[in-house]
Short mmCIF file of C-alpha atoms and ligand atoms in Angstrom, two decimals:
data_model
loop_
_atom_site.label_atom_id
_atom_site.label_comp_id
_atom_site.label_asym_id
_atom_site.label_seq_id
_atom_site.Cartn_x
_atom_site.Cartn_y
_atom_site.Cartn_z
CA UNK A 1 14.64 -17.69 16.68
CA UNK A 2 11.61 -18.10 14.52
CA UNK A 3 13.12 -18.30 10.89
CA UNK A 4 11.14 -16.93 8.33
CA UNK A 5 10.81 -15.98 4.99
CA UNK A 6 10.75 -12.28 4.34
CA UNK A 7 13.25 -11.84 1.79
CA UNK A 8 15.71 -14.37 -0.22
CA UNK A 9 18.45 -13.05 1.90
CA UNK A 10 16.61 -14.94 5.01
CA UNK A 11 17.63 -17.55 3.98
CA UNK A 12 21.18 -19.17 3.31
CA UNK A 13 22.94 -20.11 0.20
CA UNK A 14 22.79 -23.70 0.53
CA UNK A 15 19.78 -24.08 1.99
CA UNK A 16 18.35 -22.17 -1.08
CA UNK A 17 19.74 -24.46 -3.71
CA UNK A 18 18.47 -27.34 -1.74
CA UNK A 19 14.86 -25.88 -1.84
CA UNK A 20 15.11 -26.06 -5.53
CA UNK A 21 16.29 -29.18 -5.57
CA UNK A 22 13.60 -30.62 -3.41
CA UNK A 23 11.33 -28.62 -5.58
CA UNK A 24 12.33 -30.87 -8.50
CA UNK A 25 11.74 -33.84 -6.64
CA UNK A 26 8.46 -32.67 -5.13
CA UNK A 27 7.11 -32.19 -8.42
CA UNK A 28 8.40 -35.22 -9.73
CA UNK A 29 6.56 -37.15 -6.60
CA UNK A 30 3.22 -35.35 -7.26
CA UNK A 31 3.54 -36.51 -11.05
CA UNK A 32 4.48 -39.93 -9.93
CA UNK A 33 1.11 -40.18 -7.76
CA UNK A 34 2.94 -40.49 -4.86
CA UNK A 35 1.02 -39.22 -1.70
CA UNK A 36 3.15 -37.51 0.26
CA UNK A 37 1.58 -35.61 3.25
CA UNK A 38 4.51 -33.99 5.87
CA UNK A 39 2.84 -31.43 6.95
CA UNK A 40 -0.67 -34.04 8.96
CA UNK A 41 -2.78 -31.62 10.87
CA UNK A 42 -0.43 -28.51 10.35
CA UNK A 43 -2.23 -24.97 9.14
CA UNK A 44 -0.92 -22.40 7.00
CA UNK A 45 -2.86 -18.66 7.58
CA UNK A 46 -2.85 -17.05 4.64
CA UNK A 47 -3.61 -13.13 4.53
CA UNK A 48 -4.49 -11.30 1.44
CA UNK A 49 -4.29 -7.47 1.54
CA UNK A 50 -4.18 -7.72 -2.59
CA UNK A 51 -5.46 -9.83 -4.83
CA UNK A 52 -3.90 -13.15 -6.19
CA UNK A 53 -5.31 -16.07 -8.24
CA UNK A 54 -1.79 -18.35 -8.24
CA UNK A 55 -0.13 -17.36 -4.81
CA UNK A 56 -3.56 -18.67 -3.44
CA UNK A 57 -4.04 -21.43 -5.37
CA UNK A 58 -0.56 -22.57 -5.09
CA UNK A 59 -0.15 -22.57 -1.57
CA UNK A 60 -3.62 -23.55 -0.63
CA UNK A 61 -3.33 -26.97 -2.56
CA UNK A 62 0.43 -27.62 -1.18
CA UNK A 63 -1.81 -27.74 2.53
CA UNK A 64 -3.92 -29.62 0.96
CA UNK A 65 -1.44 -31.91 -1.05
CA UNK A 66 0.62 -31.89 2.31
CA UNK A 67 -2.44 -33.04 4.36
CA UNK A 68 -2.35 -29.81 6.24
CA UNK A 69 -5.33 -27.07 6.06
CA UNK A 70 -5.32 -23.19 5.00
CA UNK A 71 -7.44 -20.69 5.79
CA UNK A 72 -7.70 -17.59 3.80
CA UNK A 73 -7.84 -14.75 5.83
CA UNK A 74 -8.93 -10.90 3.40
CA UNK A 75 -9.24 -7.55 5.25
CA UNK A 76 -12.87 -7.40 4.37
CA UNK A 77 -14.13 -10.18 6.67
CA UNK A 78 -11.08 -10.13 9.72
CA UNK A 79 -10.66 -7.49 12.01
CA UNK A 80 -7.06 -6.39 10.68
CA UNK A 81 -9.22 -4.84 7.85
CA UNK A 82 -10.83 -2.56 10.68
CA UNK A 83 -7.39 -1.52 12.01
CA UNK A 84 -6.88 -4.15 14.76
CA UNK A 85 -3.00 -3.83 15.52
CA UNK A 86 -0.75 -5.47 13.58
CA UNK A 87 1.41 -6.64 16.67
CA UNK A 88 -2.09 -8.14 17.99
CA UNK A 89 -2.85 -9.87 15.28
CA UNK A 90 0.52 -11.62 14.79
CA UNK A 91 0.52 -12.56 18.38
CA UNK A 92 -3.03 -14.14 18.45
CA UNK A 93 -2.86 -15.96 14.73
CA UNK A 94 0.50 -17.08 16.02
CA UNK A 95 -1.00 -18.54 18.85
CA UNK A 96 -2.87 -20.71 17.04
CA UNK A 97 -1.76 -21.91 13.67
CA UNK A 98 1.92 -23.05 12.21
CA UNK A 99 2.70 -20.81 10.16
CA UNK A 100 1.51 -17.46 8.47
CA UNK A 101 1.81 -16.07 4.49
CA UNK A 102 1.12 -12.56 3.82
CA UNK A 103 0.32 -10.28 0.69
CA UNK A 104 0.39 -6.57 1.85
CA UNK A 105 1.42 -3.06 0.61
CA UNK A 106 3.60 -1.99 3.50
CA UNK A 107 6.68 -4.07 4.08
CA UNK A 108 7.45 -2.13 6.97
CA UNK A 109 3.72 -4.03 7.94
CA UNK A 110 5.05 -7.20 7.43
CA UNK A 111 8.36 -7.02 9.14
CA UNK A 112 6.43 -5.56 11.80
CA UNK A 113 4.02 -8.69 11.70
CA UNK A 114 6.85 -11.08 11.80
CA UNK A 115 8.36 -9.35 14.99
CA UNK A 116 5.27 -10.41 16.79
CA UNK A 117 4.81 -13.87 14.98
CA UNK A 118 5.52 -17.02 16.95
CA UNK A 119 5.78 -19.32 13.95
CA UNK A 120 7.28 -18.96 10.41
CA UNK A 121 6.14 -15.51 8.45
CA UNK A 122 6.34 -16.20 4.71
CA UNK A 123 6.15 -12.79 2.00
CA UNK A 124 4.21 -13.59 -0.56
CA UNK A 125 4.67 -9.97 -2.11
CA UNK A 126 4.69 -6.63 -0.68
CA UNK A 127 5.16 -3.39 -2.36
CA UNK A 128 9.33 -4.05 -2.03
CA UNK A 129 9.85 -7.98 -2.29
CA UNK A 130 8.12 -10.92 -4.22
CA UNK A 131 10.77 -13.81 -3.34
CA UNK A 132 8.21 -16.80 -3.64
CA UNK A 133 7.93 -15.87 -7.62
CA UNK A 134 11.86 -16.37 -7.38
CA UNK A 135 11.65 -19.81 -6.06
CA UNK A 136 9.40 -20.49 -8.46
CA UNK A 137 11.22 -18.63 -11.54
CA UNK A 138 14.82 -20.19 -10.35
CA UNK A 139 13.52 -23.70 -10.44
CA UNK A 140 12.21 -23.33 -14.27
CA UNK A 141 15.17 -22.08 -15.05
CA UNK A 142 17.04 -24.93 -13.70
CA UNK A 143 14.89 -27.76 -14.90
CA UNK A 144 15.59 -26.20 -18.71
CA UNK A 145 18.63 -25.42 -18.42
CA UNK A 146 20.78 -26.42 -15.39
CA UNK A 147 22.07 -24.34 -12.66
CA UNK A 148 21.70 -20.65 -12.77
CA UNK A 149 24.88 -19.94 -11.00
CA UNK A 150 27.42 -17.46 -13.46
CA UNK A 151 24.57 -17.04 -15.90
CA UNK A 152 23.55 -13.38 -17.01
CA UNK A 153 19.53 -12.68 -16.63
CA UNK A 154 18.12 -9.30 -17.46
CA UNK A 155 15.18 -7.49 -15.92
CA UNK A 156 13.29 -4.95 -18.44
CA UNK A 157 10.85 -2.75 -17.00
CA UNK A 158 9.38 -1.28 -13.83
CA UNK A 159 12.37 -1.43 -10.71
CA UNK A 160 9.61 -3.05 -8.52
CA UNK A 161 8.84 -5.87 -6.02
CA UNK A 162 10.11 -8.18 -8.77
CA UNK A 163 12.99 -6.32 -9.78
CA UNK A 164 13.77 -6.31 -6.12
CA UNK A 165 13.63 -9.93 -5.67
CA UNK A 166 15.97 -10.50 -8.71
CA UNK A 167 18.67 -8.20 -6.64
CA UNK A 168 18.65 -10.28 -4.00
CA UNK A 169 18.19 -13.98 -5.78
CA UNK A 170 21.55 -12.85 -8.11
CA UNK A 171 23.13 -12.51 -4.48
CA UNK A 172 21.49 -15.64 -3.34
CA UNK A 173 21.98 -17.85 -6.69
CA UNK A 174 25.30 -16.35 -7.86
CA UNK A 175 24.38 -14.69 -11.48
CA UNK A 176 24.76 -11.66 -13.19
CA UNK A 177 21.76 -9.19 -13.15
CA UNK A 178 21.56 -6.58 -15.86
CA UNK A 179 18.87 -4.27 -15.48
CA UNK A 180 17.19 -1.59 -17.81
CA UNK A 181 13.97 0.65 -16.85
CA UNK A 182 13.22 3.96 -18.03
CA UNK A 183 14.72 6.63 -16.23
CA UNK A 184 12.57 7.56 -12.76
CA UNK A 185 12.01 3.71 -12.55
CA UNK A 186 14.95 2.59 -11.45
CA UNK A 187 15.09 -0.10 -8.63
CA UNK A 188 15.51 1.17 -4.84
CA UNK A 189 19.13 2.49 -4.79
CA UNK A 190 19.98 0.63 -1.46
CA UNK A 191 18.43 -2.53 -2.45
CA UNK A 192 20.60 -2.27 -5.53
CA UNK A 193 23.93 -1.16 -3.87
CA UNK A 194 23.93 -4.96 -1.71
CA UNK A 195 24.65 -6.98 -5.30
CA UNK A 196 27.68 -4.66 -5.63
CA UNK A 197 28.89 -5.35 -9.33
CA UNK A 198 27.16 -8.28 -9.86
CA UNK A 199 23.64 -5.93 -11.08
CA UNK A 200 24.09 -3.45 -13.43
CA UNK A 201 21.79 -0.70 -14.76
CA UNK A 202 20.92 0.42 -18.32
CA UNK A 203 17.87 2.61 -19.87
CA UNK A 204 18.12 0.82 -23.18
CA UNK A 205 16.98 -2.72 -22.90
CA UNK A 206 18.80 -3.79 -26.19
CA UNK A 207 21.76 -3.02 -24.22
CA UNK A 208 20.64 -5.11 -21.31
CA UNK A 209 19.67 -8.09 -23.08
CA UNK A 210 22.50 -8.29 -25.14
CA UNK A 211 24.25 -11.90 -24.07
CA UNK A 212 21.92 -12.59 -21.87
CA UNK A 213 20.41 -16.28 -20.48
CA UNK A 214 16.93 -15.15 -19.31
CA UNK A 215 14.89 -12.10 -20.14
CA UNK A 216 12.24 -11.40 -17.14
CA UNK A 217 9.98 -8.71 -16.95
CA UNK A 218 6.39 -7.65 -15.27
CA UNK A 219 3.75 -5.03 -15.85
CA UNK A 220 4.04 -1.45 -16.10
CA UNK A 221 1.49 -0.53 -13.16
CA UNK A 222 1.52 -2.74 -10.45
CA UNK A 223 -1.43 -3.67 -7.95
CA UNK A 224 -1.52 -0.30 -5.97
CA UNK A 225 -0.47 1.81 -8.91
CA UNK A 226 -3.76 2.00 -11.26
CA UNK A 227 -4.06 5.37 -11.77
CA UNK A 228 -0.61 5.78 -13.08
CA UNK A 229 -1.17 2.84 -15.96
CA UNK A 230 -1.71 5.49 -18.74
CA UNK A 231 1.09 7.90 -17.81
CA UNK A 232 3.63 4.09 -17.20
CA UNK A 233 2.08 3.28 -20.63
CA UNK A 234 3.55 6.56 -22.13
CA UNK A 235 6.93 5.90 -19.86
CA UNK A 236 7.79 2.32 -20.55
CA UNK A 237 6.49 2.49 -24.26
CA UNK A 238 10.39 1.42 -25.60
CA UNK A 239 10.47 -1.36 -22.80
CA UNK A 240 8.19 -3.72 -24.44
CA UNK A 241 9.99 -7.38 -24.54
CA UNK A 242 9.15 -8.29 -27.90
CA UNK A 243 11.35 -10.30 -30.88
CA UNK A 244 14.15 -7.73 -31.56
CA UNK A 245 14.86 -7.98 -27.51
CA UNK A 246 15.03 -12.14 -27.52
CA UNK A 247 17.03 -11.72 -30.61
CA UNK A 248 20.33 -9.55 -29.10
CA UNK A 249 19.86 -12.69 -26.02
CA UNK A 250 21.87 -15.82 -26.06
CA UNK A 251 20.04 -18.12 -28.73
CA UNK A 252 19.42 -20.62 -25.60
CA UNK A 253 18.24 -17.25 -24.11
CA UNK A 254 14.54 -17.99 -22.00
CA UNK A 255 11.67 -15.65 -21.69
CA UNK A 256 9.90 -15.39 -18.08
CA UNK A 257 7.10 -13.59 -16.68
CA UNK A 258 5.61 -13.59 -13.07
CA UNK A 259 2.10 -12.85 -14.40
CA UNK A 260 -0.70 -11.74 -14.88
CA UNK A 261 0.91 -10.26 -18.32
CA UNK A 262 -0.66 -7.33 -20.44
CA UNK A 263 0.31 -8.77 -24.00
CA UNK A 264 1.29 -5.38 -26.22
CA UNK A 265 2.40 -3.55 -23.24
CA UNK A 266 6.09 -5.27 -21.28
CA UNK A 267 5.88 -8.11 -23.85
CA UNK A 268 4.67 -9.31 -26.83
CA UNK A 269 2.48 -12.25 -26.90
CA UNK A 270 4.81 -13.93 -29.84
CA UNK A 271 7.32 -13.98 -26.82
CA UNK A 272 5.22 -14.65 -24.19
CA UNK A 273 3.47 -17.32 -26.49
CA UNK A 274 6.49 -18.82 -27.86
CA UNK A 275 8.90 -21.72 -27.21
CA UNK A 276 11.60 -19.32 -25.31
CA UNK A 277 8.85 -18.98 -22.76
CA UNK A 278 9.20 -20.59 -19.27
CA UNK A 279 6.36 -18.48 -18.02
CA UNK A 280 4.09 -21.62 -17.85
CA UNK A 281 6.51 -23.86 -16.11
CA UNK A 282 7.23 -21.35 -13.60
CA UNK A 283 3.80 -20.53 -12.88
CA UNK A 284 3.19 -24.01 -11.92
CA UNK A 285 6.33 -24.29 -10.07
CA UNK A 286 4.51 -22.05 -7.58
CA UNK A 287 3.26 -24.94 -6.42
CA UNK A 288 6.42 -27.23 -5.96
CA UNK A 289 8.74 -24.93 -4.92
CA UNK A 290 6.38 -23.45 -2.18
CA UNK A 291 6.15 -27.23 -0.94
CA UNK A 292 9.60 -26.99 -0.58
CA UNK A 293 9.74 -23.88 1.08
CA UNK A 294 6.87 -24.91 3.56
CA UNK A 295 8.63 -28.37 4.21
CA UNK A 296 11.88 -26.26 5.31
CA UNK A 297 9.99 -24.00 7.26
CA UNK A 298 8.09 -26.27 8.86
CA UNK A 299 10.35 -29.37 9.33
N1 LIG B 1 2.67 -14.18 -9.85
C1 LIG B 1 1.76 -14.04 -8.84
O1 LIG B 1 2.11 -13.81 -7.69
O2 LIG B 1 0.46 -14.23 -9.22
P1 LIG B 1 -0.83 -13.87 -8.36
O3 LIG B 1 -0.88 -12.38 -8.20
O4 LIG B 1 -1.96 -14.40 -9.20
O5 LIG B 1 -0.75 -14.57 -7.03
N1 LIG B 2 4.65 -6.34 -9.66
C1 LIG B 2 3.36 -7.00 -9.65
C2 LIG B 2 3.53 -8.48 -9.42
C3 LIG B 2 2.25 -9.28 -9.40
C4 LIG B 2 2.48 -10.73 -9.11
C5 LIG B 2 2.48 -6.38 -8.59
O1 LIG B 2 2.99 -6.10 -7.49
O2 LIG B 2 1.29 -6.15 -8.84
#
């Protein structure tokens, strides 16, 4: 079986807490100068439905770092943007390079690309899931402040792709989720129902972040959901992160955001911009913890 990398839950506990491990140490090789290229004559396909400036960049240079090639593959110029089947598609790419990364809309699409992939599928978001960010998010975490295992994070804001991944990586990494969106934005009630007990919902974030270890949040509107920014801005107006929310945290408490941010709208840019922020170190940790993830994949 082909193992890929669709959700967190493909992959198993241990494994996981390796890959941020190995992370760690990847990025401490690449600061070191070491070369280090496992991946010699290997290519990554990367598809792009949506737009991304750090889910490119990040795992185009780990190829590159890795002494593998990507190619960057956008509806406009392929033939899956005039409606060639998905199955088709999957099949032929498959054929040809190691291993595939795709941002879509559909997950259903994805899954459905995977079926009919003969090397690793990796999400790197759909409307549902966004587990690469988690890699990324759960290594910063770790690197400030140790394991995340039995520690409380809290999402504030939309119950989307991210919110979604955080289920899942509280499953996967063993901590508490508490959760507060306005009412109508909660997450996917299934998706919510696997953590049992170990997520919880609010619709006041004070409540949420109260004792908490890391504050995460996104954007009101995400990429598909434009026209609904002005009537999100009106919804999520009382779900800004901003000083009062860091204050009710632990005082260790840590500040993350997947980016790109809208400073005055989820958070304010005195929390974004200030020293409880890991955004920065989790951004770049794209990078090393997708090296990781390729490297298992790919071993
Ligand atoms: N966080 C994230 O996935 O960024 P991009 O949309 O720039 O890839
Ligand atoms: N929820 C956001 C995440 C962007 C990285 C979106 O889907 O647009």
């Amino acid at each position: 079986m082909t193992q890929h990398f669709l959700t967190l839950l493909d992959i198993n506990k241990p494994d996981l807490e390796a890959m941020i491990q190995r992370a760690i140490e990847l990025k401490r090789m690449q600061k070191a100068g070491e070369v280090f290229e496992p991946l010699k004559n290997k290519v990554l396909g990367m598809i792009f439905d949506k737009s991304s400036t750090r889910t490119r960049v990040s795992f185009e240079t780990a190829m590159a770092h890795f002494g593998g090639h990507a190619i960057f593959l956008s509806p406009r110029d392929t033939q899956l943007g005039r409606g060639e089947p998905i199955a088709d598609s999957a099949r032929v790419l498959s054929s040809m390079v190691d291993a595939i990364m795709i941002r879509t809309f559909d997950h259903e699409g994805l899954t459905q690309f995977a079926d009919n992939s003969s090397v690793p599928v990796i999400n790197a978001l759909t409307d549902t899931y966004h587990p690469c960010q988690l890699l990324a998010d759960v290594q910063a975490y770790t690197e400030r402040r140790g394991s995340i295992k039995g520690k409380t994070v809290t999402w504030i804001g939309d119950g989307n792709n991210m919110c979604h991944s955080y289920i899942n990586a509280a499953i996967q990494f063993g901590f508490h989720l508490t959760i507060a969106t306005p009412v109508g934005y909660e997450p996917d009630a299934q998706i919510l129902a696997t953590a049992g007990d170990q997520a919880k919902i609010f619709n006041n974030p004070l409540d949420a972040a109260k004792g908490s270890d890391l504050i995460a949040t996104d954007v009101w509107a995400s990429m598909g959901q434009e026209e609904e920014q002005k009537k999100r801005e009106r919804d999520f107006a009382d779900f800004q992160v901003t000083a009062e929310t860091m204050a009710v945290a632990n005082s260790d408490a840590l500040f993350t955001h997947c980016l790109p941010a809208h400073r005055g709208e989820e958070v304010s840019a005195e929390v974004i911009d200030g020293s409880q922020s890991m955004t920065w170190d989790a951004a770049e940790n794209r990078l090393h913890s997708q090296k990781a993830l390729l490297e298992y994949l790919l071993k």
